[in-house]
Amino acid sequence: MKNSVKAAIIQKFFAAACLLAFSDGAFAQSEAITGPSTVEIPAGWFWQGSDGIERKYAYDIDEQVYGHDISRRNRWYDIEGDKWRVHLLPYHISKTPVTNDDYAKFIKDSGHAAPDISKDEWDRQGLIYNYDTIVPFLWKKGRPPKGRGNHPVVLVSWQDAQAYVEWLSEKTGKNWSLPSELYWEKAVRGEEGTFYPWGNIYDPALLNSGDRGPFDTTPVGQYDAGPFGLLDGVGQVFEWTSTSGQAGYRFVKGGSWDDRGCGVCRPAARHARPEHLRHILIGFRVMYRD
């Protein structure tokens, strides 16, 4: 073989090797874990909790929509903290709930169990939804349901969410956590203490709730941003917080795609759920402080 031919072959081989190395490097870079996109919540005061006027409004709209006064008779909203001024230092919180695509990176890297639940396990939780209702949300072979990558992840327990933030902290070097009720509420509600992120009048056009449908999760970011640029803070899915309601229970906040009214969608509203619960109405978002 002539030297010129040999040189040409070696040159092509070298070029191909360089391209492969570059591609591998690019792929590795694309797989780097940086965490969800965040918004910064500045230091300052805000109004947390609710007062009698706000709770009465919540009971009234529930009764108007549902045609009964179960929430009022059971005093669902009376467990909310009384309205008070709180000062928080700055922090960063994920702009949207953690999505299926976000969570899939965690599943792939850590080997943690994907969001899946058997019919027997589901039935033991004692929820009103039959198993057929949850099938569209189940993961298969460690992958999210087709076409739902940009939907909030659901069927995650509080322990699952905790495992995610521990993994994310290790991967990024930042101290990620679930937000406490205080940090969650300021980020969603803003500083002025309005009933909803947009004001004091409920508007079903501004969130994914059961008032207008589609009676399912939707891709995140379909509605107007809240006071700090945060998205999907009300409606869409309830979100786990780090705040304990009682032993073995954590507060969830924000309401969901299945709620109407929507007294329970107010950022001040709260109710506790078992830490082990996996529900199609509950997801989470994450935060960190510098």
mmCIF file of C-alpha atoms in Angstrom:
data_model
loop_
_atom_site.group_PDB
_atom_site.id
_atom_site.type_symbol
_atom_site.label_atom_id
_atom_site.label_comp_id
_atom_site.label_asym_id
_atom_site.label_seq_id
_atom_site.Cartn_x
_atom_site.Cartn_y
_atom_site.Cartn_z
ATOM 1 C CA MET A 1 0.000 0.000 0.000
ATOM 2 C CA LYS A 2 1.390 3.368 -0.940
ATOM 3 C CA ASN A 3 2.342 5.780 1.808
ATOM 4 C CA SER A 4 -0.164 8.383 0.598
ATOM 5 C CA VAL A 5 -3.051 5.890 0.883
ATOM 6 C CA LYS A 6 -1.909 4.827 4.346
ATOM 7 C CA ALA A 7 -1.759 8.461 5.413
ATOM 8 C CA ALA A 8 -5.277 9.101 4.126
ATOM 9 C CA ILE A 9 -6.660 6.088 6.031
ATOM 10 C CA ILE A 10 -4.918 7.117 9.246
ATOM 11 C CA GLN A 11 -6.207 10.663 8.859
ATOM 12 C CA LYS A 12 -9.806 9.464 8.424
ATOM 13 C CA PHE A 13 -9.476 7.104 11.393
ATOM 14 C CA PHE A 14 -8.103 9.910 13.551
ATOM 15 C CA ALA A 15 -10.917 12.268 12.504
ATOM 16 C CA ALA A 16 -13.548 9.634 13.288
ATOM 17 C CA ALA A 17 -11.991 8.975 16.698
ATOM 18 C CA CYS A 18 -12.005 12.679 17.490
ATOM 19 C CA LEU A 19 -15.644 12.977 16.439
ATOM 20 C CA LEU A 20 -16.593 10.020 18.617
ATOM 21 C CA ALA A 21 -14.743 11.466 21.597
ATOM 22 C CA PHE A 22 -16.440 14.819 21.074
ATOM 23 C CA SER A 23 -19.837 13.161 20.788
ATOM 24 C CA ASP A 24 -19.251 11.175 23.977
ATOM 25 C CA GLY A 25 -18.219 14.338 25.751
ATOM 26 C CA ALA A 26 -21.268 16.187 24.486
ATOM 27 C CA PHE A 27 -23.528 13.335 25.584
ATOM 28 C CA ALA A 28 -21.941 13.293 29.030
ATOM 29 C CA GLN A 29 -22.403 17.027 29.290
ATOM 30 C CA SER A 30 -26.065 16.767 28.288
ATOM 31 C CA GLU A 31 -26.564 14.186 31.043
ATOM 32 C CA ALA A 32 -25.058 16.431 33.733
ATOM 33 C CA ILE A 33 -27.473 16.963 36.625
ATOM 34 C CA THR A 34 -28.151 20.642 37.315
ATOM 35 C CA GLY A 35 -31.556 20.423 38.960
ATOM 36 C CA PRO A 36 -34.872 21.975 37.944
ATOM 37 C CA SER A 37 -35.090 25.592 36.786
ATOM 38 C CA THR A 38 -35.671 27.894 39.763
ATOM 39 C CA VAL A 39 -36.945 31.347 40.633
ATOM 40 C CA GLU A 40 -35.332 33.465 43.343
ATOM 41 C CA ILE A 41 -37.512 34.588 46.222
ATOM 42 C CA PRO A 42 -36.028 37.748 47.747
ATOM 43 C CA ALA A 43 -35.561 38.335 51.455
ATOM 44 C CA GLY A 44 -38.420 40.134 53.127
ATOM 45 C CA TRP A 45 -41.731 40.030 54.918
ATOM 46 C CA PHE A 46 -44.930 38.396 53.754
ATOM 47 C CA TRP A 47 -48.378 37.575 55.078
ATOM 48 C CA GLN A 48 -48.804 33.888 55.899
ATOM 49 C CA GLY A 49 -52.003 32.084 56.906
ATOM 50 C CA SER A 50 -55.598 33.270 56.724
ATOM 51 C CA ASP A 51 -58.239 35.161 58.675
ATOM 52 C CA GLY A 52 -61.971 34.713 59.171
ATOM 53 C CA ILE A 53 -62.832 36.705 56.047
ATOM 54 C CA GLU A 54 -60.688 34.508 53.810
ATOM 55 C CA ARG A 55 -61.961 31.267 55.352
ATOM 56 C CA LYS A 56 -65.586 32.366 54.981
ATOM 57 C CA TYR A 57 -64.909 33.115 51.315
ATOM 58 C CA ALA A 58 -63.434 29.622 50.872
ATOM 59 C CA TYR A 59 -66.437 27.959 52.518
ATOM 60 C CA ASP A 60 -68.854 30.069 50.458
ATOM 61 C CA ILE A 61 -67.316 29.208 47.081
ATOM 62 C CA ASP A 62 -67.127 25.520 47.998
ATOM 63 C CA GLU A 63 -70.811 25.533 48.909
ATOM 64 C CA GLN A 64 -71.722 27.393 45.735
ATOM 65 C CA VAL A 65 -69.899 24.920 43.482
ATOM 66 C CA TYR A 66 -70.616 21.633 45.276
ATOM 67 C CA GLY A 67 -74.127 22.443 46.467
ATOM 68 C CA HIS A 68 -73.433 21.339 50.046
ATOM 69 C CA ASP A 69 -71.632 22.669 53.121
ATOM 70 C CA ILE A 70 -69.461 19.666 53.998
ATOM 71 C CA SER A 71 -66.250 21.716 54.137
ATOM 72 C CA ARG A 72 -67.895 24.251 56.464
ATOM 73 C CA ARG A 73 -69.480 21.607 58.732
ATOM 74 C CA ASN A 74 -66.175 19.742 58.973
ATOM 75 C CA ARG A 75 -64.285 23.024 59.491
ATOM 76 C CA TRP A 76 -61.659 22.040 56.932
ATOM 77 C CA TYR A 77 -60.131 25.499 56.694
ATOM 78 C CA ASP A 78 -60.182 26.290 60.413
ATOM 79 C CA ILE A 79 -56.858 24.426 60.813
ATOM 80 C CA GLU A 80 -55.082 27.160 58.837
ATOM 81 C CA GLY A 81 -52.699 29.315 60.805
ATOM 82 C CA ASP A 82 -53.960 32.781 61.734
ATOM 83 C CA LYS A 83 -52.650 35.463 59.423
ATOM 84 C CA TRP A 84 -49.325 36.921 60.516
ATOM 85 C CA ARG A 85 -46.266 38.690 59.139
ATOM 86 C CA VAL A 86 -43.173 36.542 58.630
ATOM 87 C CA HIS A 87 -39.662 37.489 57.482
ATOM 88 C CA LEU A 88 -37.674 34.980 55.411
ATOM 89 C CA LEU A 89 -34.138 35.130 54.026
ATOM 90 C CA PRO A 90 -33.701 34.700 50.238
ATOM 91 C CA TYR A 91 -33.994 31.282 48.645
ATOM 92 C CA HIS A 92 -34.473 29.553 45.307
ATOM 93 C CA ILE A 93 -37.450 27.313 44.553
ATOM 94 C CA SER A 94 -38.207 25.273 41.468
ATOM 95 C CA LYS A 95 -40.207 27.231 38.941
ATOM 96 C CA THR A 96 -42.603 24.332 38.368
ATOM 97 C CA PRO A 97 -43.401 21.115 40.157
ATOM 98 C CA VAL A 98 -40.795 18.424 39.526
ATOM 99 C CA THR A 99 -41.710 16.836 36.188
ATOM 100 C CA ASN A 100 -41.663 13.245 35.032
ATOM 101 C CA ASP A 101 -38.577 14.036 32.940
ATOM 102 C CA ASP A 102 -36.824 15.540 35.979
ATOM 103 C CA TYR A 103 -37.703 12.518 38.069
ATOM 104 C CA ALA A 104 -36.666 10.067 35.342
ATOM 105 C CA LYS A 105 -33.053 11.278 35.654
ATOM 106 C CA PHE A 106 -33.193 10.387 39.341
ATOM 107 C CA ILE A 107 -34.677 6.955 38.650
ATOM 108 C CA LYS A 108 -32.094 6.177 35.965
ATOM 109 C CA ASP A 109 -29.101 7.312 38.006
ATOM 110 C CA SER A 110 -30.086 6.060 41.461
ATOM 111 C CA GLY A 111 -32.064 2.907 40.765
ATOM 112 C CA HIS A 112 -34.872 4.169 43.003
ATOM 113 C CA ALA A 113 -38.247 2.550 42.295
ATOM 114 C CA ALA A 114 -40.254 4.338 39.600
ATOM 115 C CA PRO A 115 -43.756 5.693 40.312
ATOM 116 C CA ASP A 116 -45.772 2.493 40.079
ATOM 117 C CA ILE A 117 -48.253 0.811 42.386
ATOM 118 C CA SER A 118 -50.141 -2.472 42.261
ATOM 119 C CA LYS A 119 -53.915 -2.664 42.474
ATOM 120 C CA ASP A 120 -53.736 -4.248 45.934
ATOM 121 C CA GLU A 121 -51.402 -1.525 47.212
ATOM 122 C CA TRP A 122 -53.591 1.169 45.695
ATOM 123 C CA ASP A 123 -56.763 -0.276 47.191
ATOM 124 C CA ARG A 124 -55.142 -0.497 50.635
ATOM 125 C CA GLN A 125 -54.661 3.279 50.629
ATOM 126 C CA GLY A 126 -58.442 3.678 50.823
ATOM 127 C CA LEU A 127 -58.786 6.480 48.266
ATOM 128 C CA ILE A 128 -61.978 7.172 46.335
ATOM 129 C CA TYR A 129 -60.407 6.626 42.905
ATOM 130 C CA ASN A 130 -60.544 3.152 41.374
ATOM 131 C CA TYR A 131 -57.409 1.583 39.960
ATOM 132 C CA ASP A 132 -58.452 2.153 36.332
ATOM 133 C CA THR A 133 -58.281 5.902 37.027
ATOM 134 C CA ILE A 134 -54.567 5.766 37.825
ATOM 135 C CA VAL A 135 -53.405 3.566 34.936
ATOM 136 C CA PRO A 136 -52.507 6.549 32.672
ATOM 137 C CA PHE A 137 -50.094 7.765 35.385
ATOM 138 C CA LEU A 138 -48.197 4.504 35.914
ATOM 139 C CA TRP A 139 -44.600 4.231 34.715
ATOM 140 C CA LYS A 140 -43.489 1.272 32.593
ATOM 141 C CA LYS A 141 -39.994 -0.225 32.755
ATOM 142 C CA GLY A 142 -38.695 2.795 34.618
ATOM 143 C CA ARG A 143 -39.976 5.287 32.063
ATOM 144 C CA PRO A 144 -42.746 7.915 32.353
ATOM 145 C CA PRO A 145 -46.046 7.415 30.525
ATOM 146 C CA LYS A 146 -45.731 8.351 26.871
ATOM 147 C CA GLY A 147 -46.362 12.036 26.195
ATOM 148 C CA ARG A 148 -46.232 13.004 29.870
ATOM 149 C CA GLY A 149 -42.579 13.920 30.256
ATOM 150 C CA ASN A 150 -43.377 17.569 30.950
ATOM 151 C CA HIS A 151 -46.260 16.791 33.330
ATOM 152 C CA PRO A 152 -45.740 16.943 37.107
ATOM 153 C CA VAL A 153 -44.607 13.636 38.536
ATOM 154 C CA VAL A 154 -47.269 12.003 40.726
ATOM 155 C CA LEU A 155 -47.616 8.718 42.615
ATOM 156 C CA VAL A 156 -44.636 9.759 44.725
ATOM 157 C CA SER A 157 -44.698 9.447 48.496
ATOM 158 C CA TRP A 158 -43.126 11.980 50.826
ATOM 159 C CA GLN A 159 -40.268 9.500 51.281
ATOM 160 C CA ASP A 160 -39.811 9.331 47.490
ATOM 161 C CA ALA A 161 -39.611 13.126 47.341
ATOM 162 C CA GLN A 162 -37.078 13.096 50.173
ATOM 163 C CA ALA A 163 -34.954 10.543 48.322
ATOM 164 C CA TYR A 164 -35.028 12.791 45.243
ATOM 165 C CA VAL A 165 -33.769 15.880 47.108
ATOM 166 C CA GLU A 166 -31.015 13.881 48.802
ATOM 167 C CA TRP A 167 -29.887 12.570 45.416
ATOM 168 C CA LEU A 168 -30.117 16.028 43.819
ATOM 169 C CA SER A 169 -28.065 17.555 46.641
ATOM 170 C CA GLU A 170 -25.357 14.951 46.160
ATOM 171 C CA LYS A 171 -25.269 15.453 42.394
ATOM 172 C CA THR A 172 -25.235 19.264 42.375
ATOM 173 C CA GLY A 173 -23.467 20.182 45.612
ATOM 174 C CA LYS A 174 -26.411 22.388 46.624
ATOM 175 C CA ASN A 175 -28.482 21.813 49.729
ATOM 176 C CA TRP A 176 -31.831 20.980 48.099
ATOM 177 C CA SER A 177 -34.854 20.231 50.259
ATOM 178 C CA LEU A 178 -38.607 20.129 50.202
ATOM 179 C CA PRO A 179 -39.926 23.581 51.088
ATOM 180 C CA SER A 180 -41.511 24.047 54.472
ATOM 181 C CA GLU A 181 -45.038 25.382 54.508
ATOM 182 C CA LEU A 182 -43.712 28.915 55.086
ATOM 183 C CA TYR A 183 -41.276 28.889 52.156
ATOM 184 C CA TRP A 184 -43.831 27.240 49.874
ATOM 185 C CA GLU A 185 -46.538 29.746 50.731
ATOM 186 C CA LYS A 186 -44.442 32.866 50.230
ATOM 187 C CA ALA A 187 -43.205 31.641 46.846
ATOM 188 C CA VAL A 188 -46.711 30.839 45.601
ATOM 189 C CA ARG A 189 -48.719 33.615 47.199
ATOM 190 C CA GLY A 190 -46.390 36.578 47.192
ATOM 191 C CA GLU A 191 -45.944 39.195 49.890
ATOM 192 C CA GLU A 192 -49.357 40.837 50.088
ATOM 193 C CA GLY A 193 -51.429 37.994 51.562
ATOM 194 C CA THR A 194 -54.026 37.810 48.812
ATOM 195 C CA PHE A 195 -56.278 34.733 48.728
ATOM 196 C CA TYR A 196 -54.728 33.548 45.442
ATOM 197 C CA PRO A 197 -51.530 34.460 43.580
ATOM 198 C CA TRP A 198 -53.521 36.791 41.327
ATOM 199 C CA GLY A 199 -55.825 38.427 43.921
ATOM 200 C CA ASN A 200 -58.815 37.733 46.151
ATOM 201 C CA ILE A 201 -61.351 36.448 43.616
ATOM 202 C CA TYR A 202 -61.187 32.869 42.419
ATOM 203 C CA ASP A 203 -60.826 32.572 38.626
ATOM 204 C CA PRO A 204 -60.950 29.032 37.164
ATOM 205 C CA ALA A 205 -59.306 30.276 33.957
ATOM 206 C CA LEU A 206 -56.035 30.832 35.824
ATOM 207 C CA LEU A 207 -55.245 27.277 36.968
ATOM 208 C CA ASN A 208 -55.706 23.607 36.172
ATOM 209 C CA SER A 209 -58.635 22.600 38.389
ATOM 210 C CA GLY A 210 -61.777 20.509 38.191
ATOM 211 C CA ASP A 211 -63.861 23.557 37.295
ATOM 212 C CA ARG A 212 -62.861 23.566 33.622
ATOM 213 C CA GLY A 213 -60.895 20.373 33.089
ATOM 214 C CA PRO A 214 -59.167 18.581 31.444
ATOM 215 C CA PHE A 215 -59.455 16.489 34.664
ATOM 216 C CA ASP A 216 -55.850 15.414 34.345
ATOM 217 C CA THR A 217 -52.372 16.837 34.803
ATOM 218 C CA THR A 218 -51.176 19.088 31.987
ATOM 219 C CA PRO A 219 -47.707 20.134 30.790
ATOM 220 C CA VAL A 220 -46.261 22.558 33.316
ATOM 221 C CA GLY A 221 -46.239 26.286 32.616
ATOM 222 C CA GLN A 222 -49.573 26.622 30.809
ATOM 223 C CA TYR A 223 -50.916 29.385 33.062
ATOM 224 C CA ASP A 224 -49.767 32.869 34.071
ATOM 225 C CA ALA A 225 -46.901 33.086 36.528
ATOM 226 C CA GLY A 226 -47.367 34.069 40.152
ATOM 227 C CA PRO A 227 -45.816 37.084 41.928
ATOM 228 C CA PHE A 228 -42.208 35.817 41.748
ATOM 229 C CA GLY A 229 -42.480 34.076 38.377
ATOM 230 C CA LEU A 230 -43.408 30.720 39.898
ATOM 231 C CA LEU A 231 -45.686 28.488 37.800
ATOM 232 C CA ASP A 232 -48.423 25.973 38.694
ATOM 233 C CA GLY A 233 -48.421 26.913 42.361
ATOM 234 C CA VAL A 234 -52.179 26.427 42.648
ATOM 235 C CA GLY A 235 -54.177 23.678 40.961
ATOM 236 C CA GLN A 236 -52.381 21.056 38.862
ATOM 237 C CA VAL A 237 -51.139 18.897 41.791
ATOM 238 C CA PHE A 238 -50.951 19.162 45.552
ATOM 239 C CA GLU A 239 -47.333 19.462 46.665
ATOM 240 C CA TRP A 240 -45.570 17.807 49.572
ATOM 241 C CA THR A 241 -43.955 20.136 52.102
ATOM 242 C CA SER A 242 -41.464 19.346 54.837
ATOM 243 C CA THR A 243 -43.904 20.581 57.513
ATOM 244 C CA SER A 244 -45.318 17.883 59.769
ATOM 245 C CA GLY A 245 -49.055 17.827 60.421
ATOM 246 C CA GLN A 246 -48.746 15.074 63.029
ATOM 247 C CA ALA A 247 -46.543 12.013 63.481
ATOM 248 C CA GLY A 248 -46.194 10.288 60.105
ATOM 249 C CA TYR A 249 -48.097 12.998 58.211
ATOM 250 C CA ARG A 250 -46.938 15.997 56.142
ATOM 251 C CA PHE A 251 -48.865 18.992 54.895
ATOM 252 C CA VAL A 252 -49.672 19.151 51.203
ATOM 253 C CA LYS A 253 -50.663 22.431 49.600
ATOM 254 C CA GLY A 254 -51.967 23.980 46.417
ATOM 255 C CA GLY A 255 -55.031 22.004 45.346
ATOM 256 C CA SER A 256 -55.198 19.804 42.266
ATOM 257 C CA TRP A 257 -56.662 19.192 38.830
ATOM 258 C CA ASP A 258 -59.572 17.362 40.491
ATOM 259 C CA ASP A 259 -60.657 20.120 42.895
ATOM 260 C CA ARG A 260 -63.440 22.588 42.263
ATOM 261 C CA GLY A 261 -64.390 25.781 44.001
ATOM 262 C CA CYS A 262 -61.593 26.223 44.870
ATOM 263 C CA GLY A 263 -61.190 26.892 48.567
ATOM 264 C CA VAL A 264 -58.569 24.185 48.893
ATOM 265 C CA CYS A 265 -56.471 25.736 46.101
ATOM 266 C CA ARG A 266 -55.713 28.849 48.176
ATOM 267 C CA PRO A 267 -52.049 28.940 49.226
ATOM 268 C CA ALA A 268 -53.116 29.326 52.869
ATOM 269 C CA ALA A 269 -55.090 26.058 52.746
ATOM 270 C CA ARG A 270 -53.423 22.963 54.160
ATOM 271 C CA HIS A 271 -54.167 19.385 54.988
ATOM 272 C CA ALA A 272 -51.992 16.524 56.165
ATOM 273 C CA ARG A 273 -51.438 13.270 54.304
ATOM 274 C CA PRO A 274 -49.583 10.085 55.363
ATOM 275 C CA GLU A 275 -45.917 10.187 54.375
ATOM 276 C CA HIS A 276 -46.192 6.821 52.621
ATOM 277 C CA LEU A 277 -49.176 7.873 50.459
ATOM 278 C CA ARG A 278 -48.820 7.648 46.666
ATOM 279 C CA HIS A 279 -51.575 9.637 44.978
ATOM 280 C CA ILE A 280 -52.340 10.795 41.446
ATOM 281 C CA LEU A 281 -53.125 14.247 42.889
ATOM 282 C CA ILE A 282 -49.830 14.805 44.750
ATOM 283 C CA GLY A 283 -46.416 15.849 43.442
ATOM 284 C CA PHE A 284 -43.739 18.185 44.820
ATOM 285 C CA ARG A 285 -41.294 20.994 44.120
ATOM 286 C CA VAL A 286 -37.864 21.641 45.620
ATOM 287 C CA MET A 287 -35.818 24.547 46.969
ATOM 288 C CA TYR A 288 -32.363 25.511 48.152
ATOM 289 C CA ARG A 289 -30.687 28.424 49.935
ATOM 290 C CA ASP A 290 -27.287 29.877 49.017
#
